[in-house]
């Protein structure tokens, strides 16, 4: 019996398209290129890179190449740019809430670009411990959403914490998009914590490398004593 139904199930929204089931239930089965609806392959992507600048305000994307748009329109534009350059395909085996493993293939072109750029912005505007704390709670935050607990009190509490850390995540990130790769080219921010006088390996400024000698000795007491 002939059928027009595809050999997989598909679900799509503004952020991503997912493919599951049927032929994809075999984790060894490679999907046909014709399955993808949002991205082209890396091989078919242009041989010339695309360079764009993304502007963030309080952690939110507000413009692409100086053009301010609504959040939905910004994501649509990133989806188009990413899709045309083979960005955002992923094939994963997930651990479902009920305890089973399930293979899924996703296309998230705009979201992949946005995540990379946002992390680039955070790297110069958040201090070390804030970055580490955010990285620690991200898996739990994602798990709550994945399992349907968007309106839970713990998700709302974590959101308030994330928002409080994002008020200085402001500035621009320049990225190169090329054949499935999202490459950070530069970052700048009026809230940048990056201090050239502290990072130089040649100049002696506020940070003197000789100051580290005492710290190294104290920090290594346990290692020297145990050996």
mmCIF file of C-alpha atoms in Angstrom:
data_model
loop_
_atom_site.group_PDB
_atom_site.id
_atom_site.type_symbol
_atom_site.label_atom_id
_atom_site.label_comp_id
_atom_site.label_asym_id
_atom_site.label_seq_id
_atom_site.Cartn_x
_atom_site.Cartn_y
_atom_site.Cartn_z
ATOM 1 C CA UNK A 1 0.000 0.000 0.000
ATOM 2 C CA UNK A 2 1.430 3.351 -1.053
ATOM 3 C CA UNK A 3 1.416 6.287 1.317
ATOM 4 C CA UNK A 4 2.561 9.892 1.087
ATOM 5 C CA UNK A 5 3.487 10.001 4.761
ATOM 6 C CA UNK A 6 7.191 10.640 5.395
ATOM 7 C CA UNK A 7 9.192 7.904 7.169
ATOM 8 C CA UNK A 8 9.471 10.060 10.305
ATOM 9 C CA UNK A 9 7.389 12.481 12.383
ATOM 10 C CA UNK A 10 8.053 16.217 12.365
ATOM 11 C CA UNK A 11 7.263 19.102 14.687
ATOM 12 C CA UNK A 12 8.132 22.739 14.019
ATOM 13 C CA UNK A 13 7.981 26.143 15.665
ATOM 14 C CA UNK A 14 9.846 29.436 15.348
ATOM 15 C CA UNK A 15 12.880 28.158 17.241
ATOM 16 C CA UNK A 16 13.416 24.761 15.662
ATOM 17 C CA UNK A 17 12.191 21.797 13.679
ATOM 18 C CA UNK A 18 12.435 18.302 15.144
ATOM 19 C CA UNK A 19 12.271 14.901 13.470
ATOM 20 C CA UNK A 20 11.600 11.648 15.329
ATOM 21 C CA UNK A 21 10.171 8.168 15.022
ATOM 22 C CA UNK A 22 9.777 5.563 12.306
ATOM 23 C CA UNK A 23 13.005 5.209 10.309
ATOM 24 C CA UNK A 24 14.838 7.463 12.786
ATOM 25 C CA UNK A 25 14.129 5.083 15.662
ATOM 26 C CA UNK A 26 17.207 3.149 14.552
ATOM 27 C CA UNK A 27 20.141 5.260 15.882
ATOM 28 C CA UNK A 28 22.342 3.830 13.096
ATOM 29 C CA UNK A 29 19.969 4.952 10.335
ATOM 30 C CA UNK A 30 21.226 8.041 8.526
ATOM 31 C CA UNK A 31 18.497 10.489 7.446
ATOM 32 C CA UNK A 32 18.109 11.398 3.815
ATOM 33 C CA UNK A 33 19.111 14.959 2.924
ATOM 34 C CA UNK A 34 15.600 15.582 1.605
ATOM 35 C CA UNK A 35 14.263 15.382 5.169
ATOM 36 C CA UNK A 36 15.620 18.770 6.190
ATOM 37 C CA UNK A 37 13.295 21.734 5.712
ATOM 38 C CA UNK A 38 15.167 24.585 7.389
ATOM 39 C CA UNK A 39 18.851 24.131 6.629
ATOM 40 C CA UNK A 40 21.083 23.100 3.756
ATOM 41 C CA UNK A 41 24.045 20.791 4.207
ATOM 42 C CA UNK A 42 27.506 22.098 5.017
ATOM 43 C CA UNK A 43 28.675 20.803 1.646
ATOM 44 C CA UNK A 44 26.041 22.854 -0.181
ATOM 45 C CA UNK A 45 26.609 26.015 1.868
ATOM 46 C CA UNK A 46 28.230 29.060 0.214
ATOM 47 C CA UNK A 47 32.000 29.175 -0.140
ATOM 48 C CA UNK A 48 31.990 32.786 1.071
ATOM 49 C CA UNK A 49 31.439 33.424 4.801
ATOM 50 C CA UNK A 50 28.702 35.676 6.132
ATOM 51 C CA UNK A 51 29.749 38.225 8.774
ATOM 52 C CA UNK A 52 27.111 39.856 10.977
ATOM 53 C CA UNK A 53 27.011 42.015 14.109
ATOM 54 C CA UNK A 54 24.501 41.313 16.866
ATOM 55 C CA UNK A 55 23.615 43.908 19.508
ATOM 56 C CA UNK A 56 22.466 42.898 22.992
ATOM 57 C CA UNK A 57 20.690 44.890 25.689
ATOM 58 C CA UNK A 58 20.241 43.350 29.147
ATOM 59 C CA UNK A 59 20.973 39.954 27.650
ATOM 60 C CA UNK A 60 18.404 40.245 24.875
ATOM 61 C CA UNK A 61 19.169 40.507 21.172
ATOM 62 C CA UNK A 62 17.843 43.843 19.872
ATOM 63 C CA UNK A 63 19.428 44.293 16.430
ATOM 64 C CA UNK A 64 21.255 42.591 13.569
ATOM 65 C CA UNK A 65 23.707 44.756 11.625
ATOM 66 C CA UNK A 66 22.176 47.811 13.258
ATOM 67 C CA UNK A 67 18.625 46.926 12.219
ATOM 68 C CA UNK A 68 16.302 46.788 15.221
ATOM 69 C CA UNK A 69 13.431 44.344 14.932
ATOM 70 C CA UNK A 70 10.971 42.541 17.182
ATOM 71 C CA UNK A 71 12.271 39.389 18.903
ATOM 72 C CA UNK A 72 10.311 37.178 16.504
ATOM 73 C CA UNK A 73 11.608 39.011 13.420
ATOM 74 C CA UNK A 74 15.181 38.856 14.733
ATOM 75 C CA UNK A 75 14.919 35.098 15.180
ATOM 76 C CA UNK A 76 13.365 34.742 11.735
ATOM 77 C CA UNK A 77 16.309 36.619 10.229
ATOM 78 C CA UNK A 78 18.843 34.507 12.109
ATOM 79 C CA UNK A 79 16.990 31.380 10.980
ATOM 80 C CA UNK A 80 17.335 32.479 7.372
ATOM 81 C CA UNK A 81 21.028 33.361 7.694
ATOM 82 C CA UNK A 82 21.804 30.162 9.566
ATOM 83 C CA UNK A 83 19.741 27.934 7.294
ATOM 84 C CA UNK A 84 21.491 29.257 4.203
ATOM 85 C CA UNK A 85 24.870 28.410 5.760
ATOM 86 C CA UNK A 86 24.203 24.937 7.125
ATOM 87 C CA UNK A 87 23.965 26.041 10.766
ATOM 88 C CA UNK A 88 22.125 24.241 13.535
ATOM 89 C CA UNK A 89 21.707 20.591 12.640
ATOM 90 C CA UNK A 90 22.079 18.137 15.502
ATOM 91 C CA UNK A 91 21.427 14.414 15.867
ATOM 92 C CA UNK A 92 21.066 13.351 19.514
ATOM 93 C CA UNK A 93 19.785 10.506 21.661
ATOM 94 C CA UNK A 94 17.828 12.051 24.513
ATOM 95 C CA UNK A 95 16.978 10.789 27.977
ATOM 96 C CA UNK A 96 13.242 11.205 28.283
ATOM 97 C CA UNK A 97 11.427 12.127 31.512
ATOM 98 C CA UNK A 98 9.867 8.666 31.775
ATOM 99 C CA UNK A 99 13.258 6.945 31.638
ATOM 100 C CA UNK A 100 13.557 5.833 28.018
ATOM 101 C CA UNK A 101 16.065 6.945 25.379
ATOM 102 C CA UNK A 102 14.800 8.548 22.198
ATOM 103 C CA UNK A 103 16.674 9.630 19.075
ATOM 104 C CA UNK A 104 15.813 13.037 17.643
ATOM 105 C CA UNK A 105 17.197 15.221 14.879
ATOM 106 C CA UNK A 106 16.864 18.977 15.193
ATOM 107 C CA UNK A 107 17.341 22.050 13.045
ATOM 108 C CA UNK A 108 17.921 25.178 15.124
ATOM 109 C CA UNK A 109 19.779 27.629 12.861
ATOM 110 C CA UNK A 110 18.881 30.939 14.518
ATOM 111 C CA UNK A 111 19.079 29.569 18.028
ATOM 112 C CA UNK A 112 22.554 28.169 17.411
ATOM 113 C CA UNK A 113 23.837 31.552 16.244
ATOM 114 C CA UNK A 114 22.120 33.329 19.128
ATOM 115 C CA UNK A 115 23.558 30.999 21.765
ATOM 116 C CA UNK A 116 27.119 31.412 20.501
ATOM 117 C CA UNK A 117 26.832 35.195 20.262
ATOM 118 C CA UNK A 118 25.180 35.511 23.675
ATOM 119 C CA UNK A 119 27.942 33.492 25.311
ATOM 120 C CA UNK A 120 30.491 35.700 23.592
ATOM 121 C CA UNK A 121 28.814 38.757 25.100
ATOM 122 C CA UNK A 122 28.663 37.204 28.561
ATOM 123 C CA UNK A 123 32.374 36.389 28.465
ATOM 124 C CA UNK A 124 33.346 40.058 28.756
ATOM 125 C CA UNK A 125 30.423 41.394 30.811
ATOM 126 C CA UNK A 126 29.900 38.778 33.549
ATOM 127 C CA UNK A 127 32.486 38.068 36.210
ATOM 128 C CA UNK A 128 33.860 34.592 36.758
ATOM 129 C CA UNK A 129 31.505 33.426 39.499
ATOM 130 C CA UNK A 130 28.405 34.762 37.731
ATOM 131 C CA UNK A 131 29.429 32.878 34.585
ATOM 132 C CA UNK A 132 29.998 29.688 36.553
ATOM 133 C CA UNK A 133 26.692 30.013 38.419
ATOM 134 C CA UNK A 134 24.806 30.527 35.179
ATOM 135 C CA UNK A 135 26.473 27.469 33.650
ATOM 136 C CA UNK A 136 25.511 25.434 36.720
ATOM 137 C CA UNK A 137 21.816 26.313 36.668
ATOM 138 C CA UNK A 138 21.363 26.132 32.878
ATOM 139 C CA UNK A 139 20.942 22.310 32.784
ATOM 140 C CA UNK A 140 18.366 22.436 35.572
ATOM 141 C CA UNK A 141 16.534 25.337 33.932
ATOM 142 C CA UNK A 142 16.462 23.456 30.626
ATOM 143 C CA UNK A 143 15.281 20.273 32.349
ATOM 144 C CA UNK A 144 12.323 22.090 33.908
ATOM 145 C CA UNK A 145 11.215 23.445 30.540
ATOM 146 C CA UNK A 146 11.793 20.108 28.793
ATOM 147 C CA UNK A 147 9.605 18.361 31.357
ATOM 148 C CA UNK A 148 6.809 20.945 31.116
ATOM 149 C CA UNK A 149 7.403 22.951 34.293
ATOM 150 C CA UNK A 150 7.548 26.434 32.761
ATOM 151 C CA UNK A 151 5.086 27.801 35.325
ATOM 152 C CA UNK A 152 6.763 26.181 38.331
ATOM 153 C CA UNK A 153 7.952 28.365 41.203
ATOM 154 C CA UNK A 154 11.521 27.094 40.849
ATOM 155 C CA UNK A 155 11.659 28.028 37.143
ATOM 156 C CA UNK A 156 10.373 31.517 37.932
ATOM 157 C CA UNK A 157 12.928 31.901 40.732
ATOM 158 C CA UNK A 158 15.778 30.875 38.462
ATOM 159 C CA UNK A 159 14.521 33.272 35.801
ATOM 160 C CA UNK A 160 14.725 36.158 38.265
ATOM 161 C CA UNK A 161 18.303 35.189 39.097
ATOM 162 C CA UNK A 162 19.253 35.015 35.418
ATOM 163 C CA UNK A 163 17.589 38.365 34.728
ATOM 164 C CA UNK A 164 19.466 39.978 37.617
ATOM 165 C CA UNK A 165 22.779 38.828 36.115
ATOM 166 C CA UNK A 166 21.856 39.984 32.617
ATOM 167 C CA UNK A 167 21.463 43.721 33.238
ATOM 168 C CA UNK A 168 25.081 44.331 32.198
ATOM 169 C CA UNK A 169 25.086 41.953 29.244
ATOM 170 C CA UNK A 170 25.090 44.842 26.781
ATOM 171 C CA UNK A 171 27.127 45.370 23.634
ATOM 172 C CA UNK A 172 27.991 43.989 20.218
ATOM 173 C CA UNK A 173 29.294 40.649 19.015
ATOM 174 C CA UNK A 174 30.744 40.183 15.532
ATOM 175 C CA UNK A 175 30.505 36.670 14.161
ATOM 176 C CA UNK A 176 31.437 34.779 11.011
ATOM 177 C CA UNK A 177 29.047 32.121 9.740
ATOM 178 C CA UNK A 178 30.579 29.595 7.390
ATOM 179 C CA UNK A 179 29.634 26.059 6.352
ATOM 180 C CA UNK A 180 28.017 24.981 9.614
ATOM 181 C CA UNK A 181 30.367 26.972 11.858
ATOM 182 C CA UNK A 182 29.607 29.988 14.033
ATOM 183 C CA UNK A 183 32.888 31.785 14.761
ATOM 184 C CA UNK A 184 33.269 34.728 17.144
ATOM 185 C CA UNK A 185 35.339 37.503 15.558
ATOM 186 C CA UNK A 186 35.032 40.194 18.225
ATOM 187 C CA UNK A 187 33.155 41.582 21.222
ATOM 188 C CA UNK A 188 32.739 45.079 22.646
ATOM 189 C CA UNK A 189 30.718 46.508 25.516
ATOM 190 C CA UNK A 190 30.492 49.626 27.641
ATOM 191 C CA UNK A 191 30.094 47.186 30.552
ATOM 192 C CA UNK A 192 33.153 45.148 29.644
ATOM 193 C CA UNK A 193 35.187 43.737 32.525
ATOM 194 C CA UNK A 194 38.096 43.023 30.201
ATOM 195 C CA UNK A 195 41.097 45.075 31.307
ATOM 196 C CA UNK A 196 44.116 45.219 28.996
ATOM 197 C CA UNK A 197 46.370 46.322 31.860
ATOM 198 C CA UNK A 198 45.664 43.044 33.661
ATOM 199 C CA UNK A 199 46.046 40.613 30.781
ATOM 200 C CA UNK A 200 49.312 41.741 29.252
ATOM 201 C CA UNK A 201 52.154 39.228 29.442
ATOM 202 C CA UNK A 202 54.742 41.930 28.728
ATOM 203 C CA UNK A 203 53.784 45.020 30.717
ATOM 204 C CA UNK A 204 53.753 45.251 34.503
ATOM 205 C CA UNK A 205 50.700 47.226 35.500
ATOM 206 C CA UNK A 206 48.129 46.756 38.251
ATOM 207 C CA UNK A 207 48.721 43.020 38.030
ATOM 208 C CA UNK A 208 52.297 41.975 38.707
ATOM 209 C CA UNK A 209 52.998 38.367 37.817
ATOM 210 C CA UNK A 210 55.547 38.093 40.647
ATOM 211 C CA UNK A 211 52.646 38.495 43.109
ATOM 212 C CA UNK A 212 51.550 35.001 42.113
ATOM 213 C CA UNK A 213 54.638 33.373 43.671
ATOM 214 C CA UNK A 214 53.296 33.485 47.224
ATOM 215 C CA UNK A 215 49.843 32.313 46.128
ATOM 216 C CA UNK A 216 51.340 29.360 44.268
ATOM 217 C CA UNK A 217 53.361 28.301 47.331
ATOM 218 C CA UNK A 218 50.354 28.531 49.656
ATOM 219 C CA UNK A 219 48.001 26.853 47.194
ATOM 220 C CA UNK A 220 50.400 23.952 46.709
ATOM 221 C CA UNK A 221 50.990 23.142 50.401
ATOM 222 C CA UNK A 222 48.595 20.195 50.266
ATOM 223 C CA UNK A 223 50.241 18.758 47.167
ATOM 224 C CA UNK A 224 53.776 19.140 48.509
ATOM 225 C CA UNK A 225 52.842 17.737 51.898
ATOM 226 C CA UNK A 226 51.163 14.659 50.398
ATOM 227 C CA UNK A 227 54.118 13.904 48.144
#
